[in-house]
MMTF fields as JSON, N, C-alpha, C and O atoms, coordinates in Angstrom:
{
  "mmtfVersion": "1.0.0",
  "mmtfProducer": "UNKNOWN",
  "numBonds": 571,
  "numAtoms": 572,
  "numGroups": 143,
  "numChains": 1,
  "numModels": 1,
  "chainsPerModel": [1],
  "groupsPerChain": [143],
  "chainIdList": ["A"],
  "bondAtomList": [4, 2, 8, 6, 12, 10, 16, 14, 20, 18, 24, 22, 28, 26, 32, 30, 36, 34, 40, 38, 44, 42, 48, 46, 52, 50, 56, 54, 60, 58, 64, 62, 68, 66, 72, 70, 76, 74, 80, 78, 84, 82, 88, 86, 92, 90, 96, 94, 100, 98, 104, 102, 108, 106, 112, 110, 116, 114, 120, 118, 124, 122, 128, 126, 132, 130, 136, 134, 140, 138, 144, 142, 148, 146, 152, 150, 156, 154, 160, 158, 164, 162, 168, 166, 172, 170, 176, 174, 180, 178, 184, 182, 188, 186, 192, 190, 196, 194, 200, 198, 204, 202, 208, 206, 212, 210, 216, 214, 220, 218, 224, 222, 228, 226, 232, 230, 236, 234, 240, 238, 244, 242, 248, 246, 252, 250, 256, 254, 260, 258, 264, 262, 268, 266, 272, 270, 276, 274, 280, 278, 284, 282, 288, 286, 292, 290, 296, 294, 300, 298, 304, 302, 308, 306, 312, 310, 316, 314, 320, 318, 324, 322, 328, 326, 332, 330, 336, 334, 340, 338, 344, 342, 348, 346, 352, 350, 356, 354, 360, 358, 364, 362, 368, 366, 372, 370, 376, 374, 380, 378, 384, 382, 388, 386, 392, 390, 396, 394, 400, 398, 404, 402, 408, 406, 412, 410, 416, 414, 420, 418, 424, 422, 428, 426, 432, 430, 436, 434, 440, 438, 444, 442, 448, 446, 452, 450, 456, 454, 460, 458, 464, 462, 468, 466, 472, 470, 476, 474, 480, 478, 484, 482, 488, 486, 492, 490, 496, 494, 500, 498, 504, 502, 508, 506, 512, 510, 516, 514, 520, 518, 524, 522, 528, 526, 532, 530, 536, 534, 540, 538, 544, 542, 548, 546, 552, 550, 556, 554, 560, 558, 564, 562, 568, 566],
  "bondOrderList": [1, 1, 1, 1, 1, 1, 1, 1, 1, 1, 1, 1, 1, 1, 1, 1, 1, 1, 1, 1, 1, 1, 1, 1, 1, 1, 1, 1, 1, 1, 1, 1, 1, 1, 1, 1, 1, 1, 1, 1, 1, 1, 1, 1, 1, 1, 1, 1, 1, 1, 1, 1, 1, 1, 1, 1, 1, 1, 1, 1, 1, 1, 1, 1, 1, 1, 1, 1, 1, 1, 1, 1, 1, 1, 1, 1, 1, 1, 1, 1, 1, 1, 1, 1, 1, 1, 1, 1, 1, 1, 1, 1, 1, 1, 1, 1, 1, 1, 1, 1, 1, 1, 1, 1, 1, 1, 1, 1, 1, 1, 1, 1, 1, 1, 1, 1, 1, 1, 1, 1, 1, 1, 1, 1, 1, 1, 1, 1, 1, 1, 1, 1, 1, 1, 1, 1, 1, 1, 1, 1, 1, 1],
  "groupList": [{"groupName": "MET", "atomNameList": ["N", "CA", "C", "O"], "elementList": ["N", "C", "C", "O"], "formalChargeList": [0, 0, 0, 0], "bondAtomList": [1, 0, 2, 1, 3, 2], "bondOrderList": [1, 1, 2], "singleLetterCode": "M", "chemCompType": "L-PEPTIDE LINKING"}, {"groupName": "SER", "atomNameList": ["N", "CA", "C", "O"], "elementList": ["N", "C", "C", "O"], "formalChargeList": [0, 0, 0, 0], "bondAtomList": [1, 0, 2, 1, 3, 2], "bondOrderList": [1, 1, 2], "singleLetterCode": "S", "chemCompType": "L-PEPTIDE LINKING"}, {"groupName": "THR", "atomNameList": ["N", "CA", "C", "O"], "elementList": ["N", "C", "C", "O"], "formalChargeList": [0, 0, 0, 0], "bondAtomList": [1, 0, 2, 1, 3, 2], "bondOrderList": [1, 1, 2], "singleLetterCode": "T", "chemCompType": "L-PEPTIDE LINKING"}, {"groupName": "GLU", "atomNameList": ["N", "CA", "C", "O"], "elementList": ["N", "C", "C", "O"], "formalChargeList": [0, 0, 0, 0], "bondAtomList": [1, 0, 2, 1, 3, 2], "bondOrderList": [1, 1, 2], "singleLetterCode": "E", "chemCompType": "L-PEPTIDE LINKING"}, {"groupName": "ASN", "atomNameList": ["N", "CA", "C", "O"], "elementList": ["N", "C", "C", "O"], "formalChargeList": [0, 0, 0, 0], "bondAtomList": [1, 0, 2, 1, 3, 2], "bondOrderList": [1, 1, 2], "singleLetterCode": "N", "chemCompType": "L-PEPTIDE LINKING"}, {"groupName": "LYS", "atomNameList": ["N", "CA", "C", "O"], "elementList": ["N", "C", "C", "O"], "formalChargeList": [0, 0, 0, 0], "bondAtomList": [1, 0, 2, 1, 3, 2], "bondOrderList": [1, 1, 2], "singleLetterCode": "K", "chemCompType": "L-PEPTIDE LINKING"}, {"groupName": "ALA", "atomNameList": ["N", "CA", "C", "O"], "elementList": ["N", "C", "C", "O"], "formalChargeList": [0, 0, 0, 0], "bondAtomList": [1, 0, 2, 1, 3, 2], "bondOrderList": [1, 1, 2], "singleLetterCode": "A", "chemCompType": "L-PEPTIDE LINKING"}, {"groupName": "LEU", "atomNameList": ["N", "CA", "C", "O"], "elementList": ["N", "C", "C", "O"], "formalChargeList": [0, 0, 0, 0], "bondAtomList": [1, 0, 2, 1, 3, 2], "bondOrderList": [1, 1, 2], "singleLetterCode": "L", "chemCompType": "L-PEPTIDE LINKING"}, {"groupName": "ARG", "atomNameList": ["N", "CA", "C", "O"], "elementList": ["N", "C", "C", "O"], "formalChargeList": [0, 0, 0, 0], "bondAtomList": [1, 0, 2, 1, 3, 2], "bondOrderList": [1, 1, 2], "singleLetterCode": "R", "chemCompType": "L-PEPTIDE LINKING"}, {"groupName": "VAL", "atomNameList": ["N", "CA", "C", "O"], "elementList": ["N", "C", "C", "O"], "formalChargeList": [0, 0, 0, 0], "bondAtomList": [1, 0, 2, 1, 3, 2], "bondOrderList": [1, 1, 2], "singleLetterCode": "V", "chemCompType": "L-PEPTIDE LINKING"}, {"groupName": "PHE", "atomNameList": ["N", "CA", "C", "O"], "elementList": ["N", "C", "C", "O"], "formalChargeList": [0, 0, 0, 0], "bondAtomList": [1, 0, 2, 1, 3, 2], "bondOrderList": [1, 1, 2], "singleLetterCode": "F", "chemCompType": "L-PEPTIDE LINKING"}, {"groupName": "ASP", "atomNameList": ["N", "CA", "C", "O"], "elementList": ["N", "C", "C", "O"], "formalChargeList": [0, 0, 0, 0], "bondAtomList": [1, 0, 2, 1, 3, 2], "bondOrderList": [1, 1, 2], "singleLetterCode": "D", "chemCompType": "L-PEPTIDE LINKING"}, {"groupName": "ILE", "atomNameList": ["N", "CA", "C", "O"], "elementList": ["N", "C", "C", "O"], "formalChargeList": [0, 0, 0, 0], "bondAtomList": [1, 0, 2, 1, 3, 2], "bondOrderList": [1, 1, 2], "singleLetterCode": "I", "chemCompType": "L-PEPTIDE LINKING"}, {"groupName": "GLY", "atomNameList": ["N", "CA", "C", "O"], "elementList": ["N", "C", "C", "O"], "formalChargeList": [0, 0, 0, 0], "bondAtomList": [1, 0, 2, 1, 3, 2], "bondOrderList": [1, 1, 2], "singleLetterCode": "G", "chemCompType": "PEPTIDE LINKING"}, {"groupName": "TYR", "atomNameList": ["N", "CA", "C", "O"], "elementList": ["N", "C", "C", "O"], "formalChargeList": [0, 0, 0, 0], "bondAtomList": [1, 0, 2, 1, 3, 2], "bondOrderList": [1, 1, 2], "singleLetterCode": "Y", "chemCompType": "L-PEPTIDE LINKING"}, {"groupName": "HIS", "atomNameList": ["N", "CA", "C", "O"], "elementList": ["N", "C", "C", "O"], "formalChargeList": [0, 0, 0, 0], "bondAtomList": [1, 0, 2, 1, 3, 2], "bondOrderList": [1, 1, 2], "singleLetterCode": "H", "chemCompType": "L-PEPTIDE LINKING"}, {"groupName": "PRO", "atomNameList": ["N", "CA", "C", "O"], "elementList": ["N", "C", "C", "O"], "formalChargeList": [0, 0, 0, 0], "bondAtomList": [1, 0, 2, 1, 3, 2], "bondOrderList": [1, 1, 2], "singleLetterCode": "P", "chemCompType": "L-PEPTIDE LINKING"}, {"groupName": "GLN", "atomNameList": ["N", "CA", "C", "O"], "elementList": ["N", "C", "C", "O"], "formalChargeList": [0, 0, 0, 0], "bondAtomList": [1, 0, 2, 1, 3, 2], "bondOrderList": [1, 1, 2], "singleLetterCode": "Q", "chemCompType": "L-PEPTIDE LINKING"}, {"groupName": "TRP", "atomNameList": ["N", "CA", "C", "O"], "elementList": ["N", "C", "C", "O"], "formalChargeList": [0, 0, 0, 0], "bondAtomList": [1, 0, 2, 1, 3, 2], "bondOrderList": [1, 1, 2], "singleLetterCode": "W", "chemCompType": "L-PEPTIDE LINKING"}],
  "groupTypeList": [0, 1, 2, 3, 2, 4, 5, 6, 7, 6, 8, 8, 9, 10, 11, 3, 9, 12, 4, 13, 8, 4, 7, 6, 12, 9, 11, 3, 7, 6, 6, 2, 11, 14, 3, 3, 15, 4, 16, 7, 16, 13, 17, 8, 2, 13, 7, 11, 13, 7, 5, 11, 8, 14, 2, 0, 9, 7, 8, 6, 10, 3, 16, 8, 10, 2, 12, 3, 11, 9, 12, 6, 3, 13, 11, 8, 9, 9, 7, 8, 18, 2, 1, 1, 13, 5, 15, 9, 13, 3, 10, 0, 13, 0, 16, 16, 2, 11, 5, 2, 14, 2, 4, 1, 13, 12, 3, 12, 18, 8, 9, 3, 4, 13, 5, 7, 6, 3, 15, 18, 11, 9, 9, 11, 9, 10, 13, 17, 7, 17, 17, 7, 13, 9, 12, 16, 17, 16, 3, 13, 6, 16, 6],
  "groupIdList": [1, 2, 3, 4, 5, 6, 7, 8, 9, 10, 11, 12, 13, 14, 15, 16, 17, 18, 19, 20, 21, 22, 23, 24, 25, 26, 27, 28, 29, 30, 31, 32, 33, 34, 35, 36, 37, 38, 39, 40, 41, 42, 43, 44, 45, 46, 47, 48, 49, 50, 51, 52, 53, 54, 55, 56, 57, 58, 59, 60, 61, 62, 63, 64, 65, 66, 67, 68, 69, 70, 71, 72, 73, 74, 75, 76, 77, 78, 79, 80, 81, 82, 83, 84, 85, 86, 87, 88, 89, 90, 91, 92, 93, 94, 95, 96, 97, 98, 99, 100, 101, 102, 103, 104, 105, 106, 107, 108, 109, 110, 111, 112, 113, 114, 115, 116, 117, 118, 119, 120, 121, 122, 123, 124, 125, 126, 127, 128, 129, 130, 131, 132, 133, 134, 135, 136, 137, 138, 139, 140, 141, 142, 143],
  "secStructList": [7, 7, 2, 2, 2, 2, 2, 2, 2, 2, 2, 2, 0, 0, 0, 0, 0, 0, 6, 6, 7, 7, 4, 4, 4, 2, 2, 2, 2, 3, 3, 3, 3, 3, 3, 7, 1, 1, 7, 7, 6, 6, 7, 7, 1, 2, 2, 2, 2, 2, 2, 2, 2, 2, 2, 2, 2, 2, 2, 2, 7, 7, 7, 7, 3, 3, 3, 3, 3, 7, 7, 3, 3, 6, 6, 3, 3, 3, 3, 3, 3, 3, 3, 7, 7, 5, 7, 7, 1, 7, 7, 6, 6, 7, 7, 7, 7, 7, 7, 5, 7, 7, 3, 3, 3, 3, 3, 3, 3, 3, 3, 1, 1, 1, 1, 3, 3, 3, 3, 3, 7, 7, 5, 6, 2, 2, 2, 2, 2, 2, 2, 6, 6, 1, 1, 7, 7, 7, 1, 1, 7, 7, 7],
  "xCoordList": [-13.141, -12.857, -14.107, -14.28, -14.54, -15.401, -14.426, -13.515, -15.008, -13.971, -14.093, -13.233, -15.161, -15.093, -14.679, -14.4, -14.465, -13.549, -12.095, -11.678, -11.732, -10.288, -10.187, -9.288, -10.442, -10.519, -10.22, -9.391, -11.292, -11.315, -9.726, -9.257, -9.22, -8.313, -6.933, -5.864, -6.762, -5.97, -5.925, -5.143, -7.231, -7.463, -6.638, -5.853, -6.888, -6.225, -4.66, -4.128, -4.145, -2.749, -2.544, -1.639, -3.555, -3.114, -3.534, -2.99, -4.803, -5.571, -5.001, -4.978, -4.537, -4.32, -2.841, -2.496, -1.796, -0.529, 0.457, 1.477, 0.093, 0.71, -0.075, 0.133, -0.986, -1.824, -1.873, -1.822, -1.977, -2.397, -0.993, -0.95, 0.225, 1.296, 1.643, 2.737, 0.284, 0.13, 0.981, 0.417, 2.166, 2.788, 2.643, 2.857, 1.924, 1.935, 0.72, 0.721, -0.288, -1.076, -0.659, -1.25, 0.386, 0.979, 0.912, 0.72, 1.157, 1.302, -0.079, -0.224, -1.28, -2.891, -2.994, -3.636, -2.595, -2.86, -2.123, -2.758, -0.804, -0.305, 0.447, 0.821, 0.375, 0.852, 1.655, 2.301, 2.623, 4.13, 5.272, 6.478, 4.445, 5.417, 5.104, 5.344, 4.658, 4.681, 5.535, 6.757, 5.108, 6.09, 5.608, 4.491, 7.221, 7.621, 8.227, 9.435, 6.939, 7.975, 8.862, 9.442, 9.004, 9.23, 10.089, 10.175, 10.866, 11.341, 12.555, 13.754, 12.093, 13.33, 14.401, 14.35, 16.079, 17.448, 16.823, 16.1, 17.5, 17.773, 16.397, 16.291, 15.365, 14.156, 14.412, 14.808, 14.123, 14.085, 13.087, 12.114, 13.306, 11.674, 10.967, 11.325, 9.594, 8.172, 7.794, 7.918, 7.266, 6.404, 7.31, 6.992, 8.692, 9.694, 9.812, 9.708, 10.086, 10.285, 9.57, 9.912, 7.924, 7.122, 7.056, 6.779, 7.585, 7.616, 8.498, 8.122, 9.916, 10.655, 10.391, 11.011, 9.469, 9.211, 8.657, 8.894, 7.868, 6.798, 7.796, 7.782, 8.469, 9.881, 10.086, 9.682, 10.764, 11.855, 11.357, 11.828, 9.858, 9.14, 8.268, 7.856, 7.929, 7.083, 8.554, 8.316, 9.821, 10.841, 11.328, 11.674, 11.265, 12.013, 10.767, 11.057, 9.864, 8.779, 7.541, 7.257, 7.276, 5.971, 5.041, 4.262, 4.748, 3.449, 2.173, 1.898, 1.21, -0.244, -0.319, 0.376, -1.352, -1.891, -3.29, -3.822, -3.887, -4.89, -5.453, -5.018, -6.364, -6.545, -7.856, -8.904, -7.354, -8.121, -9.089, -9.882, -8.787, -9.322, -8.886, -7.673, -9.906, -10.243, -10.342, -11.216, -9.976, -10.54, -10.118, -9.045, -11.274, -11.016, -11.6, -12.503, -10.632, -11.751, -10.783, -9.565, -11.644, -11.047, -9.884, -10.572, -9.045, -8.375, -7.084, -6.125, -7.399, -6.403, -6.987, -8.213, -6.254, -6.742, -5.85, -4.821, -6.187, -5.636, -6.147, -7.214, -4.857, -5.683, -4.387, -3.247, -5.01, -4.42, -4.456, -5.506, -3.174, -3.409, -2.339, -1.738, -2.294, -1.771, -1.093, -1.619, -0.093, 0.938, 1.334, 1.754, 0.884, 2.385, 2.675, 1.993, 4.219, 4.676, 6.051, 6.16, 6.991, 8.237, 9.468, 9.737, 10.062, 11.707, 12.483, 13.092, 12.059, 12.585, 13.985, 14.674, 14.096, 14.78, 16.003, 15.971, 16.856, 17.534, 16.44, 15.584, 16.931, 16.219, 17.338, 18.074, 17.211, 17.917, 19.684, 20.113, 20.214, 21.464, 21.452, 22.136, 20.113, 19.672, 20.158, 20.279, 20.503, 20.089, 18.957, 19.026, 18.024, 17.068, 16.992, 17.868, 15.707, 16.416, 15.392, 15.376, 14.649, 13.316, 12.579, 12.081, 12.563, 11.428, 10.109, 10.094, 9.003, 8.125, 7.757, 8.463, 6.839, 6.625, 4.866, 3.927, 4.905, 3.64, 3.772, 4.575, 3.1, 3.535, 2.171, 1.16, 2.488, 1.368, 1.721, 2.905, 0.939, 1.453, 0.226, -0.944, 0.615, -0.673, 0.268, 1.077, -0.36, -0.574, -1.366, -2.593, -0.574, -1.185, -1.046, -0.027, -1.995, -1.845, -2.888, -3.86, -2.199, -2.682, -3.11, -2.341, -4.553, -4.843, -5.194, -6.272, -4.077, -5.048, -5.485, -4.806, -6.242, -6.822, -7.467, -7.876, -7.619, -8.173, -6.582, -6.547, -5.404, -4.151, -3.289, -3.337, -2.705, -2.175, -1.304, -0.789, -0.999, -0.025, 1.371, 2.506, 0.919, 2.21, 1.23, 0.044, 2.462, 2.525, 3.865, 5.025, 3.025, 3.726, 3.538, 2.863, 4.257, 3.488, 4.459, 5.528, 4.023, 4.8, 4.227, 3.073, 5.339, 5.34, 6.447, 7.372, 5.532, 6.511, 7.792, 8.162, 8.1, 9.918, 10.772, 11.486, 10.643, 11.395, 11.488, 12.416, 9.361, 9.117, 9.076, 8.789, 9.395, 9.313, 10.848, 11.235, 11.684, 13.122, 13.168, 13.724, 12.748, 13.071, 12.436, 12.935, 11.267, 10.932, 11.496, 11.455, 12.098, 12.827, 14.356, 15.099, 14.952, 15.979, 17.211, 18.355, 17.154, 18.433, 18.792, 19.636, 17.623, 18.023, 17.547, 17.048, 17.65, 17.604, 16.493, 16.688, 15.434, 14.692, 14.794, 15.094, 14.49, 14.035, 14.697, 14.401, 15.754, 15.552, 14.176, 13.728, 13.737, 12.604, 11.513, 10.53, 11.018, 10.164, 10.019, 10.728, 9.099, 8.645, 8.998, 8.526, 10.2, 10.57, 9.466, 9.73],
  "yCoordList": [6.151, 4.968, 5.63, 6.688, 4.33, 4.775, 4.154, 3.327, 4.878, 4.857, 3.431, 3.024, 2.692, 1.189, 0.375, -0.616, 0.6, 0.017, 0.479, -0.411, 1.216, 1.475, 0.729, -0.098, 0.811, 0.298, -1.394, -2.265, -1.248, -3.264, -3.856, -4.994, -2.62, -3.096, -2.47, -2.588, -2.175, -1.719, -3.744, -4.683, -3.508, -5.065, -6.225, -6.668, -6.738, -7.344, -7.951, -9.059, -6.055, -6.632, -7.309, -8.138, -7.16, -7.971, -9.483, -10.392, -9.35, -10.747, -12.09, -13.308, -11.082, -11.939, -12.391, -13.572, -11.06, -11.276, -11.598, -12.238, -11.068, -11.332, -13.085, -14.298, -12.115, -13.312, -14.686, -15.778, -14.497, -15.902, -15.775, -16.628, -14.974, -15.577, -15.332, -15.629, -14.561, -14.511, -13.544, -12.491, -13.636, -12.513, -12.098, -10.946, -13.576, -13.382, -12.216, -11.841, -11.773, -10.827, -9.462, -8.791, -9.004, -8.032, -6.835, -5.663, -7.502, -7.011, -6.306, -5.187, -7.343, -6.704, -5.277, -4.292, -5.283, -4.582, -3.012, -1.967, -3.076, -1.284, -1.639, -2.566, 0.051, 0.438, 0.384, 0.525, 0.124, -0.102, 0.903, 0.688, 2.431, 2.891, 3.542, 4.673, 2.781, 2.834, 3.633, 3.489, 4.249, 5.018, 4.635, 4.749, 4.032, 4.036, 4.778, 4.745, 5.868, 6.714, 6.435, 7.368, 4.965, 4.427, 3.224, 2.334, 3.181, 1.878, 1.109, 1.356, 0.313, -0.821, -0.908, -0.901, -1.045, -0.842, -2.322, -3.287, -1.876, -2.833, -3.173, -3.912, -2.315, -2.542, -1.524, -0.375, -2.101, -1.341, -0.405, -0.378, 0.37, 1.306, 0.348, -0.707, 1.118, 0.29, -0.784, -1.275, -1.198, -2.672, -3.654, -4.269, -3.652, -4.594, -4.576, -5.392, -3.092, -2.591, -3.392, -3.884, -3.197, -3.497, -5.409, -5.884, -5.999, -7.1, -7.821, -8.804, -7.22, -6.872, -6.673, -7.274, -5.834, -5.369, -6.764, -7.382, -6.835, -8.108, -9.661, -10.261, -9.894, -11.176, -10.919, -11.768, -9.751, -10.118, -10.364, -11.218, -9.372, -9.679, -10.933, -11.319, -11.558, -12.597, -14.102, -15.22, -13.768, -14.429, -14.499, -15.46, -13.293, -13.132, -13.439, -14.21, -13.168, -12.891, -14.576, -15.1, -14.798, -15.456, -14.731, -15.396, -13.511, -12.983, -13.163, -14.312, -12.64, -12.924, -11.169, -10.358, -11.057, -9.237, -9.534, -10.394, -8.339, -8.474, -6.865, -6.036, -6.542, -5.615, -4.859, -5.372, -3.829, -3.35, -1.815, -1.234, -1.418, -0.399, -0.087, -0.016, 0.235, 0.902, 2.431, 2.709, 3.254, 4.338, 4.883, 4.564, 6.034, 5.943, 7.775, 8.451, 7.916, 9.326, 10.012, 9.928, 10.573, 10.495, 9.723, 8.897, 9.484, 8.801, 8.066, 7.475, 8.315, 7.751, 6.674, 6.583, 5.835, 4.745, 4.301, 3.663, 4.593, 4.653, 3.58, 3.573, 2.334, 1.011, 0.833, 0.88, 0.503, 0.169, -1.42, -2.041, -1.988, -3.291, -3.522, -2.654, -5.074, -5.708, -6.709, -7.245, -6.943, -8.305, -9.254, -8.804, -10.714, -11.353, -12.249, -12.661, -12.569, -13.932, -14.306, -13.728, -14.85, -15.404, -15.669, -16.501, -14.671, -14.28, -15.963, -16.752, -15.956, -17.356, -16.764, -17.554, -16.017, -16.025, -14.502, -13.838, -14.341, -13.223, -11.762, -11.643, -10.802, -9.708, -8.437, -8.236, -7.615, -6.699, -7.133, -6.425, -7.964, -8.277, -9.275, -9.662, -9.108, -9.585, -11.018, -11.098, -12.234, -13.19, -13.887, -13.218, -14.707, -15.095, -15.6, -16.311, -15.101, -14.943, -16.068, -16.307, -16.681, -18.007, -17.301, -17.969, -16.085, -15.268, -15.068, -15.064, -14.902, -14.087, -12.802, -12.576, -11.981, -10.92, -10.309, -10.854, -9.437, -8.777, -7.25, -6.713, -6.347, -5.003, -4.531, -5.145, -3.227, -2.513, -1.569, -1.276, -1.163, -0.279, 0.531, 0.163, 1.615, 2.174, 2.849, 3.777, 1.702, 2.315, 3.402, 3.419, 4.236, 4.692, 4.706, 4.78, 4.641, 4.408, 5.889, 6.557, 5.879, 6.377, 5.505, 4.649, 5.805, 5.004, 5.64, 6.132, 5.5, 6.093, 4.981, 3.969, 5.163, 4.334, 2.924, 2.253, 2.412, 1.534, 0.654, -0.467, 1.201, 0.289, 1.751, 2.944, 0.581, 1.297, 2.055, 1.538, 3.344, 4.113, 4.572, 4.615, 4.879, 5.741, 5.071, 4.845, 4.973, 4.186, 5.267, 5.677, 5.242, 5.626, 4.489, 3.487, 4.791, 3.89, 3.919, 4.529, 3.265, 3.672, 2.683, 2.575, 2.059, 0.468, 0.84, 1.593, -0.333, -0.376, -0.87, -1.808, -0.674, -1.743, -1.501, -2.407, -0.357, -0.757, -1.809, -2.407, -1.749, -2.626, -4.158, -5.106, -4.228, -5.735, -5.932, -7.083, -5.014, -5.638, -5.731, -6.774, -4.95, -5.541, -6.79, -7.608, -6.984, -8.65, -9.75, -10.822, -9.512, -10.41, -10.499, -11.163, -9.519, -10.014, -8.797, -9.243, -7.778, -7.528, -6.111, -5.448, -5.605, -4.387, -4.994, -6.12, -4.45, -4.726, -3.812, -2.602, -4.407, -3.97, -3.384, -4.02, -1.942, -0.784, -2.031, -3.224, -1.349, -1.754, -1.571, -0.559, -3.205, -3.087, -3.273, -3.162, -3.534, -3.9, -5.147, -5.577, -5.887, -7.223, -7.798, -7.426, -9.129, -9.952, -10.246, -10.823],
  "zCoordList": [-10.939, -10.222, -8.325, -7.72, -8.207, -7.189, -6.07, -6.046, -5.273, -3.469, -2.842, -2.06, -3.194, -3.289, -3.6, -2.925, -5.051, -6.288, -5.174, -4.432, -5.152, -4.785, -3.209, -3.06, -2.885, -1.251, -1.662, -1.399, -2.362, -2.76, -3.542, -3.57, -4.092, -5.029, -3.61, -4.209, -2.821, -1.663, -1.23, -1.379, -0.685, -0.165, -0.343, 0.495, -1.604, -2.966, -2.501, -2.433, -2.138, -1.628, -0.858, -0.952, 0.499, 1.38, 1.696, 2.323, 0.954, 0.694, -0.135, 0.041, -1.192, -2.165, -2.336, -2.372, -2.464, -2.671, -1.67, -1.926, -0.303, 0.84, 1.49, 1.451, 2.007, 2.732, 1.966, 2.532, 0.617, -0.386, -1.128, -2.014, -1.079, -1.276, -2.706, -3.185, -3.625, -5.283, -5.902, -6.199, -6.165, -6.725, -7.5, -7.876, -8.296, -9.683, -10.358, -11.531, -9.279, -9.315, -9.609, -10.455, -8.909, -9.157, -9.972, -9.649, -11.35, -12.474, -12.722, -13.214, -12.202, -12.771, -11.613, -11.978, -10.803, -9.554, -9.711, -9.57, -10.001, -10.022, -11.454, -12.172, -11.303, -12.727, -12.875, -11.836, -14.285, -14.606, -14.385, -14.511, -13.909, -13.151, -11.844, -11.422, -11.458, -9.993, -9.099, -9.127, -8.515, -7.784, -6.072, -5.567, -5.287, -4.19, -3.256, -3.025, -2.366, -1.613, -0.406, 0.149, 0.086, 1.506, 1.271, 2.118, -0.129, -0.63, 0.295, 0.164, 1.07, 0.982, 0.969, -0.261, 1.283, 1.066, 0.002, 0.252, -1.14, -2.487, -3.427, -4.405, -2.718, -3.871, -5.155, -4.96, -6.641, -7.608, -7.685, -6.932, -8.585, -9.05, -9.837, -10.361, -9.787, -10.521, -10.08, -8.958, -11.101, -11.035, -10.193, -9.175, -10.961, -10.531, -8.481, -7.565, -8.653, -7.03, -5.815, -4.74, -6.883, -6.034, -5.173, -4.071, -6.777, -6.61, -5.687, -5.048, -5.613, -4.611, -3.372, -2.494, -3.118, -1.78, -0.985, 0.052, -2.023, -1.535, -1.027, 0.048, -2.102, -2.256, -1.325, -0.531, -0.694, 0.485, 1.541, 2.292, 1.932, 2.964, 2.788, 3.881, 1.94, 2.601, 2.514, 2.97, 1.91, 2.451, 3.866, 4.553, 4.096, 5.559, 6.452, 7.367, 6.44, 7.527, 7.927, 9.004, 7.015, 6.936, 7.397, 8.08, 7.311, 7.468, 7.812, 7.467, 8.319, 8.357, 8.486, 9.097, 7.716, 8.252, 7.987, 7.284, 8.938, 9.22, 9.151, 9.95, 8.22, 7.961, 9.378, 9.768, 9.713, 10.937, 10.392, 11.133, 9.024, 8.261, 7.382, 7.183, 6.48, 5.223, 5.227, 6.049, 4.826, 4.378, 3.103, 2.591, 2.358, 0.821, 0.806, 1.299, 0.071, -0.51, -1.964, -2.128, -2.73, -3.969, -4.554, -5.154, -4.742, -5.407, -4.551, -5.046, -3.006, -1.801, -1.267, -1.211, -0.861, -0.184, 1.083, 0.862, 2.291, 3.683, 4.584, 5.198, 4.552, 5.19, 5.91, 5.45, 7.794, 9.12, 9.416, 9.579, 9.464, 9.719, 10.988, 11.621, 11.163, 12.261, 11.496, 10.521, 11.853, 10.782, 12.714, 13.779, 12.235, 12.715, 11.713, 10.774, 12.199, 11.509, 11.949, 13.03, 11.756, 12.188, 11.275, 10.409, 11.806, 11.035, 10.733, 11.455, 9.252, 8.645, 7.593, 6.947, 7.591, 6.353, 6.772, 7.809, 5.724, 5.712, 5.295, 4.419, 6.349, 5.834, 6.015, 6.981, 4.708, 4.738, 5.587, 6.498, 5.233, 5.772, 7.983, 8.931, 7.432, 9.287, 8.996, 7.773, 9.605, 9.394, 10.16, 11.191, 10.368, 10.547, 12.07, 12.562, 12.855, 14.014, 14.51, 15.717, 13.773, 14.119, 15.383, 16.29, 15.354, 16.626, 16.095, 14.864, 16.65, 15.818, 16.59, 17.572, 16.333, 16.096, 15.904, 15.323, 16.394, 16.069, 15.824, 16.586, 14.839, 14.513, 13.997, 13.658, 14.051, 13.154, 11.978, 11.809, 11.303, 10.479, 9.649, 9.747, 8.864, 7.625, 6.73, 6.716, 5.803, 4.221, 3.403, 3.31, 2.868, 1.774, 0.263, -0.423, 0.004, -1.821, -2.82, -2.466, -3.907, -4.633, -5.957, -6.392, -6.658, -7.198, -8.757, -9.089, -9.541, -10.915, -12.101, -12.275, -12.603, -13.777, -13.297, -14.244, -12.174, -11.535, -11.487, -11.995, -10.898, -10.658, -9.154, -8.854, -8.784, -7.414, -8.14, -9.132, -7.799, -8.72, -8.017, -8.491, -6.804, -5.646, -3.913, -3.675, -3.11, -2.216, -0.495, -0.466, 0.239, 1.507, 2.281, 2.044, 3.28, 4.6, 5.895, 5.881, 6.916, 7.976, 9.197, 9.611, 9.587, 10.05, 11.655, 11.957, 12.363, 13.516, 13.319, 14.025, 12.972, 12.358, 13.86, 14.292, 14.51, 15.839, 17.013, 17.558, 17.242, 17.817, 17.335, 18.066, 16.051, 15.576, 15.419, 15.217, 15.483, 15.76, 17.034, 17.378, 18.069, 19.525, 19.803, 20.575, 19.155, 19.071, 18.674, 19.279, 17.543, 17.355, 17.623, 16.899, 19.124, 19.48, 18.627, 18.709, 18.069, 16.912, 17.113, 16.51, 18.519, 19.126, 20.578, 20.569, 21.549, 22.493, 23.484, 23.597, 24.123, 24.781, 26.098, 27.108, 26.046, 26.94, 27.873, 27.798, 28.84, 30.493, 31.707, 32.247, 31.836, 32.904, 31.992, 32.725, 30.591, 29.334, 29.754, 30.664, 29.163, 29.431, 28.248, 27.173, 28.423, 26.915, 25.909, 24.854]
}
């Protein structure tokens, strides 16, 4: 597969699955033995785990993602994003705060045979939790 094809595949996760709220196409995008290297608590393994992940995020946050950069080389795709949303549902035991947030992150996928095969990510969860009021802001920081 070309790097452009791999980039388009990664974009579909955000454009169609998350922003489009279309979990039905996860089977089309990811391998059945999909490997998540940073699972959320309670997330199963494989393709079912990927569906768990997106279901948990969509139910809890009503997120809207903006893709800032997509870089690909070989079988890897790196995607940098920003997200905003509202905490409307329980997430990992946290009751909804009804507060809004903006955060950012970086995703890395390995693509195999035209499907997402492995995933790593780094997300500003700390900043998000501060905005939601789950953990305190540092003294003197703007509210």
